[in-house]
PDB file of C-alpha atoms in Angstrom:
ATOM      1  CA  UNK A   1     133.371 125.618  36.818  1.00 74.00           C
ATOM      2  CA  UNK A   2     132.213 123.984  33.575  1.00 86.00           C
ATOM      3  CA  UNK A   3     131.134 120.414  34.265  1.00 96.00           C
ATOM      4  CA  UNK A   4     129.595 119.537  30.906  1.00 95.00           C
ATOM      5  CA  UNK A   5     129.867 115.814  30.307  1.00 94.00           C
ATOM      6  CA  UNK A   6     130.860 115.028  33.910  1.00 98.00           C
ATOM      7  CA  UNK A   7     128.838 112.732  36.138  1.00 98.00           C
ATOM      8  CA  UNK A   8     128.194 113.648  39.780  1.00 98.00           C
ATOM      9  CA  UNK A   9     126.931 111.266  42.463  1.00 98.00           C
ATOM     10  CA  UNK A  10     125.046 112.971  45.311  1.00 98.00           C
ATOM     11  CA  UNK A  11     123.915 111.006  48.350  1.00 98.00           C
ATOM     12  CA  UNK A  12     120.991 112.226  50.422  1.00 96.00           C
ATOM     13  CA  UNK A  13     119.820 114.086  47.320  1.00 96.00           C
ATOM     14  CA  UNK A  14     116.097 114.105  48.066  1.00 94.00           C
ATOM     15  CA  UNK A  15     116.097 117.298  50.169  1.00 93.00           C
ATOM     16  CA  UNK A  16     118.130 120.045  51.830  1.00 92.00           C
ATOM     17  CA  UNK A  17     121.829 120.402  51.110  1.00 96.00           C
ATOM     18  CA  UNK A  18     121.846 117.278  48.929  1.00 97.00           C
ATOM     19  CA  UNK A  19     119.094 118.629  46.691  1.00 97.00           C
ATOM     20  CA  UNK A  20     120.913 121.973  46.510  1.00 97.00           C
ATOM     21  CA  UNK A  21     124.100 120.184  45.439  1.00 98.00           C
ATOM     22  CA  UNK A  22     122.217 118.384  42.663  1.00 98.00           C
ATOM     23  CA  UNK A  23     120.727 121.688  41.480  1.00 98.00           C
ATOM     24  CA  UNK A  24     124.084 123.501  41.509  1.00 98.00           C
ATOM     25  CA  UNK A  25     125.919 120.688  39.738  1.00 98.00           C
ATOM     26  CA  UNK A  26     123.253 120.395  37.044  1.00 98.00           C
ATOM     27  CA  UNK A  27     123.358 124.175  36.543  1.00 97.00           C
ATOM     28  CA  UNK A  28     127.080 123.772  35.828  1.00 97.00           C
ATOM     29  CA  UNK A  29     126.331 121.121  33.200  1.00 97.00           C
ATOM     30  CA  UNK A  30     126.971 117.952  35.193  1.00 98.00           C
ATOM     31  CA  UNK A  31     124.815 114.883  34.748  1.00 98.00           C
ATOM     32  CA  UNK A  32     123.632 113.609  38.109  1.00 98.00           C
ATOM     33  CA  UNK A  33     123.306 110.305  39.916  1.00 98.00           C
ATOM     34  CA  UNK A  34     120.815 110.839  42.709  1.00 98.00           C
ATOM     35  CA  UNK A  35     120.575 108.508  45.660  1.00 98.00           C
ATOM     36  CA  UNK A  36     118.453 108.498  48.815  1.00 96.00           C
ATOM     37  CA  UNK A  37     115.652 106.402  50.285  1.00 94.00           C
ATOM     38  CA  UNK A  38     112.757 108.475  48.895  1.00 92.00           C
ATOM     39  CA  UNK A  39     112.653 107.424  45.235  1.00 93.00           C
ATOM     40  CA  UNK A  40     109.562 109.487  44.410  1.00 94.00           C
ATOM     41  CA  UNK A  41     111.309 112.701  45.409  1.00 95.00           C
ATOM     42  CA  UNK A  42     114.453 111.720  43.522  1.00 97.00           C
ATOM     43  CA  UNK A  43     112.408 111.062  40.388  1.00 97.00           C
ATOM     44  CA  UNK A  44     110.759 114.474  40.606  1.00 97.00           C
ATOM     45  CA  UNK A  45     114.135 116.130  41.158  1.00 97.00           C
ATOM     46  CA  UNK A  46     115.650 114.291  38.184  1.00 97.00           C
ATOM     47  CA  UNK A  47     112.848 115.458  35.928  1.00 97.00           C
ATOM     48  CA  UNK A  48     113.138 119.030  37.160  1.00 97.00           C
ATOM     49  CA  UNK A  49     116.882 119.085  36.503  1.00 98.00           C
ATOM     50  CA  UNK A  50     116.410 117.620  33.034  1.00 97.00           C
ATOM     51  CA  UNK A  51     113.796 120.236  32.151  1.00 97.00           C
ATOM     52  CA  UNK A  52     115.772 123.150  33.598  1.00 97.00           C
ATOM     53  CA  UNK A  53     119.305 122.235  32.523  1.00 97.00           C
ATOM     54  CA  UNK A  54     119.036 119.483  29.908  1.00 97.00           C
ATOM     55  CA  UNK A  55     121.192 117.075  31.897  1.00 98.00           C
ATOM     56  CA  UNK A  56     120.945 113.312  32.149  1.00 97.00           C
ATOM     57  CA  UNK A  57     120.202 111.628  35.432  1.00 97.00           C
ATOM     58  CA  UNK A  58     120.217 108.249  37.135  1.00 98.00           C
ATOM     59  CA  UNK A  59     118.114 107.545  40.228  1.00 98.00           C
ATOM     60  CA  UNK A  60     119.353 104.879  42.655  1.00 97.00           C
ATOM     61  CA  UNK A  61     117.321 104.036  45.758  1.00 96.00           C
ATOM     62  CA  UNK A  62     119.591 103.319  48.714  1.00 96.00           C
ATOM     63  CA  UNK A  63     119.572 103.223  52.498  1.00 97.00           C
ATOM     64  CA  UNK A  64     123.157 103.961  53.481  1.00 98.00           C
ATOM     65  CA  UNK A  65     122.635 102.700  57.019  1.00 97.00           C
ATOM     66  CA  UNK A  66     122.895  99.249  55.383  1.00 97.00           C
ATOM     67  CA  UNK A  67     126.504  98.092  54.947  1.00 97.00           C
ATOM     68  CA  UNK A  68     125.717  96.688  51.494  1.00 98.00           C
ATOM     69  CA  UNK A  69     124.325  99.951  50.112  1.00 98.00           C
ATOM     70  CA  UNK A  70     127.576 101.465  48.716  1.00 98.00           C
ATOM     71  CA  UNK A  71     128.292  98.279  46.747  1.00 98.00           C
ATOM     72  CA  UNK A  72     124.731  98.276  45.413  1.00 98.00           C
ATOM     73  CA  UNK A  73     125.076 101.910  44.337  1.00 98.00           C
ATOM     74  CA  UNK A  74     128.380 101.187  42.600  1.00 98.00           C
ATOM     75  CA  UNK A  75     126.842  98.199  40.830  1.00 98.00           C
ATOM     76  CA  UNK A  76     123.913 100.284  39.576  1.00 98.00           C
ATOM     77  CA  UNK A  77     126.279 102.987  38.331  1.00 98.00           C
ATOM     78  CA  UNK A  78     128.499 100.418  36.590  1.00 98.00           C
ATOM     79  CA  UNK A  79     125.484  98.722  34.975  1.00 98.00           C
ATOM     80  CA  UNK A  80     124.418 102.100  33.563  1.00 97.00           C
ATOM     81  CA  UNK A  81     127.943 102.689  32.263  1.00 97.00           C
ATOM     82  CA  UNK A  82     128.330 106.036  34.032  1.00 96.00           C
ATOM     83  CA  UNK A  83     131.680 107.217  35.423  1.00 97.00           C
ATOM     84  CA  UNK A  84     131.589 109.082  38.735  1.00 98.00           C
ATOM     85  CA  UNK A  85     133.718 112.204  38.290  1.00 98.00           C
ATOM     86  CA  UNK A  86     132.308 114.049  41.309  1.00 98.00           C
ATOM     87  CA  UNK A  87     131.247 112.447  44.587  1.00 98.00           C
ATOM     88  CA  UNK A  88     129.225 114.406  47.130  1.00 98.00           C
ATOM     89  CA  UNK A  89     128.890 112.443  50.370  1.00 98.00           C
ATOM     90  CA  UNK A  90     125.990 114.237  52.005  1.00 97.00           C
ATOM     91  CA  UNK A  91     123.516 111.706  53.444  1.00 96.00           C
ATOM     92  CA  UNK A  92     122.976 112.175  57.150  1.00 93.00           C
ATOM     93  CA  UNK A  93     120.822 113.025  60.136  1.00 91.00           C
ATOM     94  CA  UNK A  94     121.159 113.802  63.827  1.00 89.00           C
ATOM     95  CA  UNK A  95     120.503 111.418  66.710  1.00 89.00           C
ATOM     96  CA  UNK A  96     119.190 113.367  69.745  1.00 87.00           C
ATOM     97  CA  UNK A  97     119.696 112.258  73.320  1.00 88.00           C
ATOM     98  CA  UNK A  98     122.482 111.110  75.583  1.00 91.00           C
ATOM     99  CA  UNK A  99     124.554 108.116  74.512  1.00 95.00           C
ATOM    100  CA  UNK A 100     123.250 105.651  77.124  1.00 96.00           C
ATOM    101  CA  UNK A 101     119.628 106.525  76.388  1.00 95.00           C
ATOM    102  CA  UNK A 102     119.776 105.194  72.819  1.00 95.00           C
ATOM    103  CA  UNK A 103     119.914 101.485  71.955  1.00 96.00           C
ATOM    104  CA  UNK A 104     123.103 100.235  70.297  1.00 97.00           C
ATOM    105  CA  UNK A 105     121.475  99.216  66.959  1.00 97.00           C
ATOM    106  CA  UNK A 106     120.432 102.852  66.502  1.00 97.00           C
ATOM    107  CA  UNK A 107     124.004 104.027  67.144  1.00 97.00           C
ATOM    108  CA  UNK A 108     125.353 101.302  64.844  1.00 97.00           C
ATOM    109  CA  UNK A 109     123.152 102.411  61.958  1.00 97.00           C
ATOM    110  CA  UNK A 110     124.139 106.027  62.594  1.00 97.00           C
ATOM    111  CA  UNK A 111     127.863 105.199  62.384  1.00 98.00           C
ATOM    112  CA  UNK A 112     127.307 103.083  59.276  1.00 98.00           C
ATOM    113  CA  UNK A 113     125.549 105.890  57.430  1.00 98.00           C
ATOM    114  CA  UNK A 114     127.471 108.897  58.730  1.00 97.00           C
ATOM    115  CA  UNK A 115     130.995 107.477  58.631  1.00 98.00           C
ATOM    116  CA  UNK A 116     131.396 104.025  57.083  1.00 98.00           C
ATOM    117  CA  UNK A 117     129.296 104.706  53.980  1.00 98.00           C
ATOM    118  CA  UNK A 118     131.282 107.880  53.244  1.00 98.00           C
ATOM    119  CA  UNK A 119     134.600 106.035  53.407  1.00 98.00           C
ATOM    120  CA  UNK A 120     133.237 103.049  51.472  1.00 98.00           C
ATOM    121  CA  UNK A 121     131.920 105.188  48.615  1.00 98.00           C
ATOM    122  CA  UNK A 122     135.243 107.013  48.385  1.00 98.00           C
ATOM    123  CA  UNK A 123     137.067 103.671  48.272  1.00 98.00           C
ATOM    124  CA  UNK A 124     134.817 102.488  45.424  1.00 98.00           C
ATOM    125  CA  UNK A 125     134.999 105.602  43.243  1.00 98.00           C
ATOM    126  CA  UNK A 126     138.413 107.111  44.016  1.00 98.00           C
ATOM    127  CA  UNK A 127     140.597 104.650  42.025  1.00 98.00           C
ATOM    128  CA  UNK A 128     138.828 105.335  38.694  1.00 98.00           C
ATOM    129  CA  UNK A 129     139.118 109.077  39.374  1.00 98.00           C
ATOM    130  CA  UNK A 130     142.856 108.642  39.882  1.00 98.00           C
ATOM    131  CA  UNK A 131     143.136 106.630  36.672  1.00 97.00           C
ATOM    132  CA  UNK A 132     141.315 109.319  34.682  1.00 97.00           C
ATOM    133  CA  UNK A 133     143.324 112.093  36.333  1.00 98.00           C
ATOM    134  CA  UNK A 134     140.207 113.991  37.406  1.00 98.00           C
ATOM    135  CA  UNK A 135     137.949 113.849  40.439  1.00 98.00           C
ATOM    136  CA  UNK A 136     136.180 116.024  42.976  1.00 98.00           C
ATOM    137  CA  UNK A 137     135.079 114.688  46.366  1.00 98.00           C
ATOM    138  CA  UNK A 138     133.057 116.701  48.883  1.00 98.00           C
ATOM    139  CA  UNK A 139     132.405 115.168  52.291  1.00 98.00           C
ATOM    140  CA  UNK A 140     129.694 117.103  54.110  1.00 98.00           C
ATOM    141  CA  UNK A 141     130.952 117.514  57.682  1.00 98.00           C
ATOM    142  CA  UNK A 142     129.944 120.286  60.107  1.00 96.00           C
ATOM    143  CA  UNK A 143     131.276 123.011  62.372  1.00 95.00           C
ATOM    144  CA  UNK A 144     130.420 120.469  65.078  1.00 93.00           C
ATOM    145  CA  UNK A 145     133.519 118.579  63.968  1.00 94.00           C
ATOM    146  CA  UNK A 146     135.721 121.616  64.607  1.00 94.00           C
ATOM    147  CA  UNK A 147     134.627 122.489  68.143  1.00 90.00           C
ATOM    148  CA  UNK A 148     134.791 120.573  71.454  1.00 87.00           C
ATOM    149  CA  UNK A 149     132.161 117.897  71.945  1.00 83.00           C
ATOM    150  CA  UNK A 150     129.119 118.589  74.073  1.00 81.00           C
ATOM    151  CA  UNK A 151     126.404 116.632  75.846  1.00 83.00           C
ATOM    152  CA  UNK A 152     123.654 115.238  73.631  1.00 85.00           C
ATOM    153  CA  UNK A 153     123.856 114.167  69.972  1.00 87.00           C
ATOM    154  CA  UNK A 154     126.928 112.337  71.272  1.00 92.00           C
ATOM    155  CA  UNK A 155     128.200 110.789  68.042  1.00 96.00           C
ATOM    156  CA  UNK A 156     127.389 113.684  65.715  1.00 95.00           C
ATOM    157  CA  UNK A 157     130.440 115.851  66.387  1.00 94.00           C
ATOM    158  CA  UNK A 158     132.634 112.744  66.550  1.00 96.00           C
ATOM    159  CA  UNK A 159     131.719 111.478  63.081  1.00 97.00           C
ATOM    160  CA  UNK A 160     132.008 114.978  61.626  1.00 97.00           C
ATOM    161  CA  UNK A 161     135.509 115.309  63.100  1.00 97.00           C
ATOM    162  CA  UNK A 162     136.353 111.993  61.448  1.00 98.00           C
ATOM    163  CA  UNK A 163     135.132 113.282  58.084  1.00 98.00           C
ATOM    164  CA  UNK A 164     137.289 116.396  58.369  1.00 98.00           C
ATOM    165  CA  UNK A 165     140.435 114.421  59.202  1.00 98.00           C
ATOM    166  CA  UNK A 166     139.567 111.819  56.563  1.00 98.00           C
ATOM    167  CA  UNK A 167     139.214 114.549  53.931  1.00 98.00           C
ATOM    168  CA  UNK A 168     142.516 116.131  54.913  1.00 98.00           C
ATOM    169  CA  UNK A 169     144.340 112.817  54.552  1.00 98.00           C
ATOM    170  CA  UNK A 170     142.669 112.085  51.210  1.00 98.00           C
ATOM    171  CA  UNK A 171     143.596 115.539  49.935  1.00 98.00           C
ATOM    172  CA  UNK A 172     147.234 114.975  50.917  1.00 98.00           C
ATOM    173  CA  UNK A 173     147.323 111.529  49.316  1.00 98.00           C
ATOM    174  CA  UNK A 174     145.867 112.806  46.049  1.00 98.00           C
ATOM    175  CA  UNK A 175     147.864 116.021  45.669  1.00 96.00           C
ATOM    176  CA  UNK A 176     149.025 116.322  42.084  1.00 94.00           C
ATOM    177  CA  UNK A 177     146.750 113.532  40.848  1.00 96.00           C
ATOM    178  CA  UNK A 178     143.917 115.733  39.610  1.00 97.00           C
ATOM    179  CA  UNK A 179     141.615 114.688  42.465  1.00 98.00           C
ATOM    180  CA  UNK A 180     140.539 117.447  44.872  1.00 98.00           C
ATOM    181  CA  UNK A 181     138.971 116.587  48.218  1.00 98.00           C
ATOM    182  CA  UNK A 182     137.159 118.987  50.523  1.00 98.00           C
ATOM    183  CA  UNK A 183     135.255 118.786  53.800  1.00 98.00           C
ATOM    184  CA  UNK A 184     132.279 121.147  53.866  1.00 98.00           C
ATOM    185  CA  UNK A 185     131.636 122.353  57.426  1.00 97.00           C
ATOM    186  CA  UNK A 186     128.322 124.218  57.557  1.00 95.00           C
ATOM    187  CA  UNK A 187     126.621 125.463  60.689  1.00 90.00           C
ATOM    188  CA  UNK A 188     122.847 125.800  61.019  1.00 85.00           C
ATOM    189  CA  UNK A 189     121.354 125.492  57.529  1.00 81.00           C
ATOM    190  CA  UNK A 190     117.680 125.787  56.626  1.00 75.00           C
ATOM    191  CA  UNK A 191     116.637 122.284  55.537  1.00 64.00           C
ATOM    192  CA  UNK A 192     114.526 119.293  56.588  1.00 58.00           C
ATOM    193  CA  UNK A 193     117.339 118.143  58.911  1.00 54.00           C
ATOM    194  CA  UNK A 194     115.645 119.697  61.947  1.00 48.00           C
ATOM    195  CA  UNK A 195     112.219 118.338  60.995  1.00 49.00           C
ATOM    196  CA  UNK A 196     113.624 114.796  60.947  1.00 50.00           C
ATOM    197  CA  UNK A 197     115.138 115.414  64.402  1.00 48.00           C
ATOM    198  CA  UNK A 198     111.891 116.935  65.712  1.00 50.00           C
ATOM    199  CA  UNK A 199     113.778 120.095  66.696  1.00 51.00           C
ATOM    200  CA  UNK A 200     112.145 122.555  64.292  1.00 46.00           C
ATOM    201  CA  UNK A 201     110.406 124.579  67.043  1.00 51.00           C
ATOM    202  CA  UNK A 202     113.636 124.795  69.029  1.00 54.00           C
ATOM    203  CA  UNK A 203     115.721 125.830  66.024  1.00 53.00           C
ATOM    204  CA  UNK A 204     113.186 128.467  64.994  1.00 59.00           C
ATOM    205  CA  UNK A 205     113.789 130.250  68.309  1.00 57.00           C
ATOM    206  CA  UNK A 206     117.472 130.818  67.505  1.00 65.00           C
ATOM    207  CA  UNK A 207     118.665 134.126  65.998  1.00 63.00           C
ATOM    208  CA  UNK A 208     118.369 134.311  62.228  1.00 68.00           C
ATOM    209  CA  UNK A 209     121.981 135.429  61.791  1.00 65.00           C
ATOM    210  CA  UNK A 210     123.073 131.943  62.845  1.00 69.00           C
ATOM    211  CA  UNK A 211     121.403 130.385  59.811  1.00 81.00           C
ATOM    212  CA  UNK A 212     122.302 130.052  56.139  1.00 87.00           C
ATOM    213  CA  UNK A 213     120.303 128.906  53.150  1.00 91.00           C
ATOM    214  CA  UNK A 214     121.438 125.726  51.423  1.00 92.00           C
ATOM    215  CA  UNK A 215     122.198 127.349  48.066  1.00 94.00           C
ATOM    216  CA  UNK A 216     125.075 129.662  49.152  1.00 95.00           C
ATOM    217  CA  UNK A 217     126.489 126.871  51.332  1.00 96.00           C
ATOM    218  CA  UNK A 218     126.656 124.585  48.304  1.00 97.00           C
ATOM    219  CA  UNK A 219     127.906 127.238  45.870  1.00 97.00           C
ATOM    220  CA  UNK A 220     130.766 128.033  48.237  1.00 97.00           C
ATOM    221  CA  UNK A 221     131.564 124.344  48.700  1.00 98.00           C
ATOM    222  CA  UNK A 222     131.826 123.711  44.959  1.00 98.00           C
ATOM    223  CA  UNK A 223     134.095 126.711  44.525  1.00 97.00           C
ATOM    224  CA  UNK A 224     136.197 125.532  47.477  1.00 98.00           C
ATOM    225  CA  UNK A 225     136.769 122.002  46.175  1.00 98.00           C
ATOM    226  CA  UNK A 226     137.622 123.373  42.738  1.00 97.00           C
ATOM    227  CA  UNK A 227     140.271 125.631  44.313  1.00 97.00           C
ATOM    228  CA  UNK A 228     141.637 122.767  46.401  1.00 97.00           C
ATOM    229  CA  UNK A 229     140.426 124.308  49.678  1.00 97.00           C
ATOM    230  CA  UNK A 230     140.415 121.255  51.949  1.00 98.00           C
ATOM    231  CA  UNK A 231     138.323 122.440  54.937  1.00 98.00           C
ATOM    232  CA  UNK A 232     135.632 124.937  53.990  1.00 97.00           C
ATOM    233  CA  UNK A 233     133.490 126.768  56.571  1.00 97.00           C
ATOM    234  CA  UNK A 234     130.739 128.873  54.939  1.00 95.00           C
ATOM    235  CA  UNK A 235     129.293 132.037  56.457  1.00 90.00           C
ATOM    236  CA  UNK A 236     130.728 134.836  58.558  1.00 90.00           C
ATOM    237  CA  UNK A 237     129.026 133.717  61.777  1.00 86.00           C
ATOM    238  CA  UNK A 238     130.390 130.179  61.455  1.00 90.00           C
ATOM    239  CA  UNK A 239     133.875 131.487  60.674  1.00 93.00           C
ATOM    240  CA  UNK A 240     133.699 133.745  63.727  1.00 90.00           C
ATOM    241  CA  UNK A 241     132.716 130.862  66.015  1.00 86.00           C
ATOM    242  CA  UNK A 242     135.465 128.585  64.713  1.00 88.00           C
ATOM    243  CA  UNK A 243     138.096 131.342  64.968  1.00 90.00           C
ATOM    244  CA  UNK A 244     137.019 132.174  68.525  1.00 87.00           C
ATOM    245  CA  UNK A 245     137.232 128.532  69.613  1.00 82.00           C
ATOM    246  CA  UNK A 246     140.597 128.111  67.904  1.00 83.00           C
ATOM    247  CA  UNK A 247     142.235 130.999  69.734  1.00 81.00           C
ATOM    248  CA  UNK A 248     140.746 130.387  73.165  1.00 77.00           C
ATOM    249  CA  UNK A 249     142.691 128.112  75.532  1.00 76.00           C
ATOM    250  CA  UNK A 250     141.252 124.624  75.109  1.00 72.00           C
ATOM    251  CA  UNK A 251     139.589 124.442  78.575  1.00 71.00           C
ATOM    252  CA  UNK A 252     137.930 127.810  77.945  1.00 64.00           C
ATOM    253  CA  UNK A 253     136.641 126.714  74.550  1.00 61.00           C
ATOM    254  CA  UNK A 254     135.280 123.476  75.994  1.00 69.00           C
ATOM    255  CA  UNK A 255     133.588 125.365  78.840  1.00 68.00           C
ATOM    256  CA  UNK A 256     132.022 127.840  76.386  1.00 63.00           C
ATOM    257  CA  UNK A 257     130.644 125.064  74.204  1.00 66.00           C
ATOM    258  CA  UNK A 258     129.377 123.191  77.262  1.00 66.00           C
ATOM    259  CA  UNK A 259     127.600 126.268  78.625  1.00 68.00           C
ATOM    260  CA  UNK A 260     125.924 127.081  75.330  1.00 62.00           C
ATOM    261  CA  UNK A 261     124.943 123.474  74.688  1.00 65.00           C
ATOM    262  CA  UNK A 262     123.359 123.264  78.138  1.00 60.00           C
ATOM    263  CA  UNK A 263     121.079 126.175  77.242  1.00 54.00           C
ATOM    264  CA  UNK A 264     120.224 124.505  73.945  1.00 55.00           C
ATOM    265  CA  UNK A 265     119.550 121.079  75.489  1.00 56.00           C
ATOM    266  CA  UNK A 266     117.343 122.571  78.222  1.00 53.00           C
ATOM    267  CA  UNK A 267     115.151 124.065  75.511  1.00 50.00           C
ATOM    268  CA  UNK A 268     115.237 120.754  73.619  1.00 51.00           C
ATOM    269  CA  UNK A 269     114.198 118.719  76.653  1.00 51.00           C
ATOM    270  CA  UNK A 270     111.636 121.276  77.782  1.00 49.00           C
TER     271      UNK A 270
END
């Protein structure tokens, strides 16, 4: 996967899976456009990638919970004269608690960042990809979007399911146009995600075989989108869980997820 001369836009690039995507893309020769809220971390990452791989970079500060942010990112990219050949929609977080216990503005911002910003960025950068006859789009979803919903983190699985279906439709619409679209569906991945959610102690108590490091998750995702693999689930444990849920009768699968999530939430609330 030689990406010399290509430009890749990575959202949520300041840490975790987003940072790993930036590293992997730069290692393949791609220049990178890095966006997140923490500009200082993006600047350090940009310098590290330049020193290690000799790639160019553009840092764009953005809060994607703001509806205007995708347009501002596109304007900054256009002003710099950089084409976006690869789009990695990765920005995100989890919102703990039951739906009624969280004020609507918090939910609204969550939906804006986790769903609307993904679709908006695709709408802005997809047409030029089609015109050039080349594009790669990775929407970072989750195994949560492939299993029945559970109590707590109410919108998380819902928006991830949207991203999977959205990616499938985009892939179908762009077949034969040189634009590949893939939904990455990781499970538990070692990153700052759980620190932001204040669930680090809880997550640490889970078995290590349930976890993956960000680097192999990202490497597999880049290979998957290059091959035209539309829904990619990394890791044997995650594949096992998804396969089990798929073959169980739907009520059984829902009951299994509910039972396991109850155990998890009791630890979370305790």
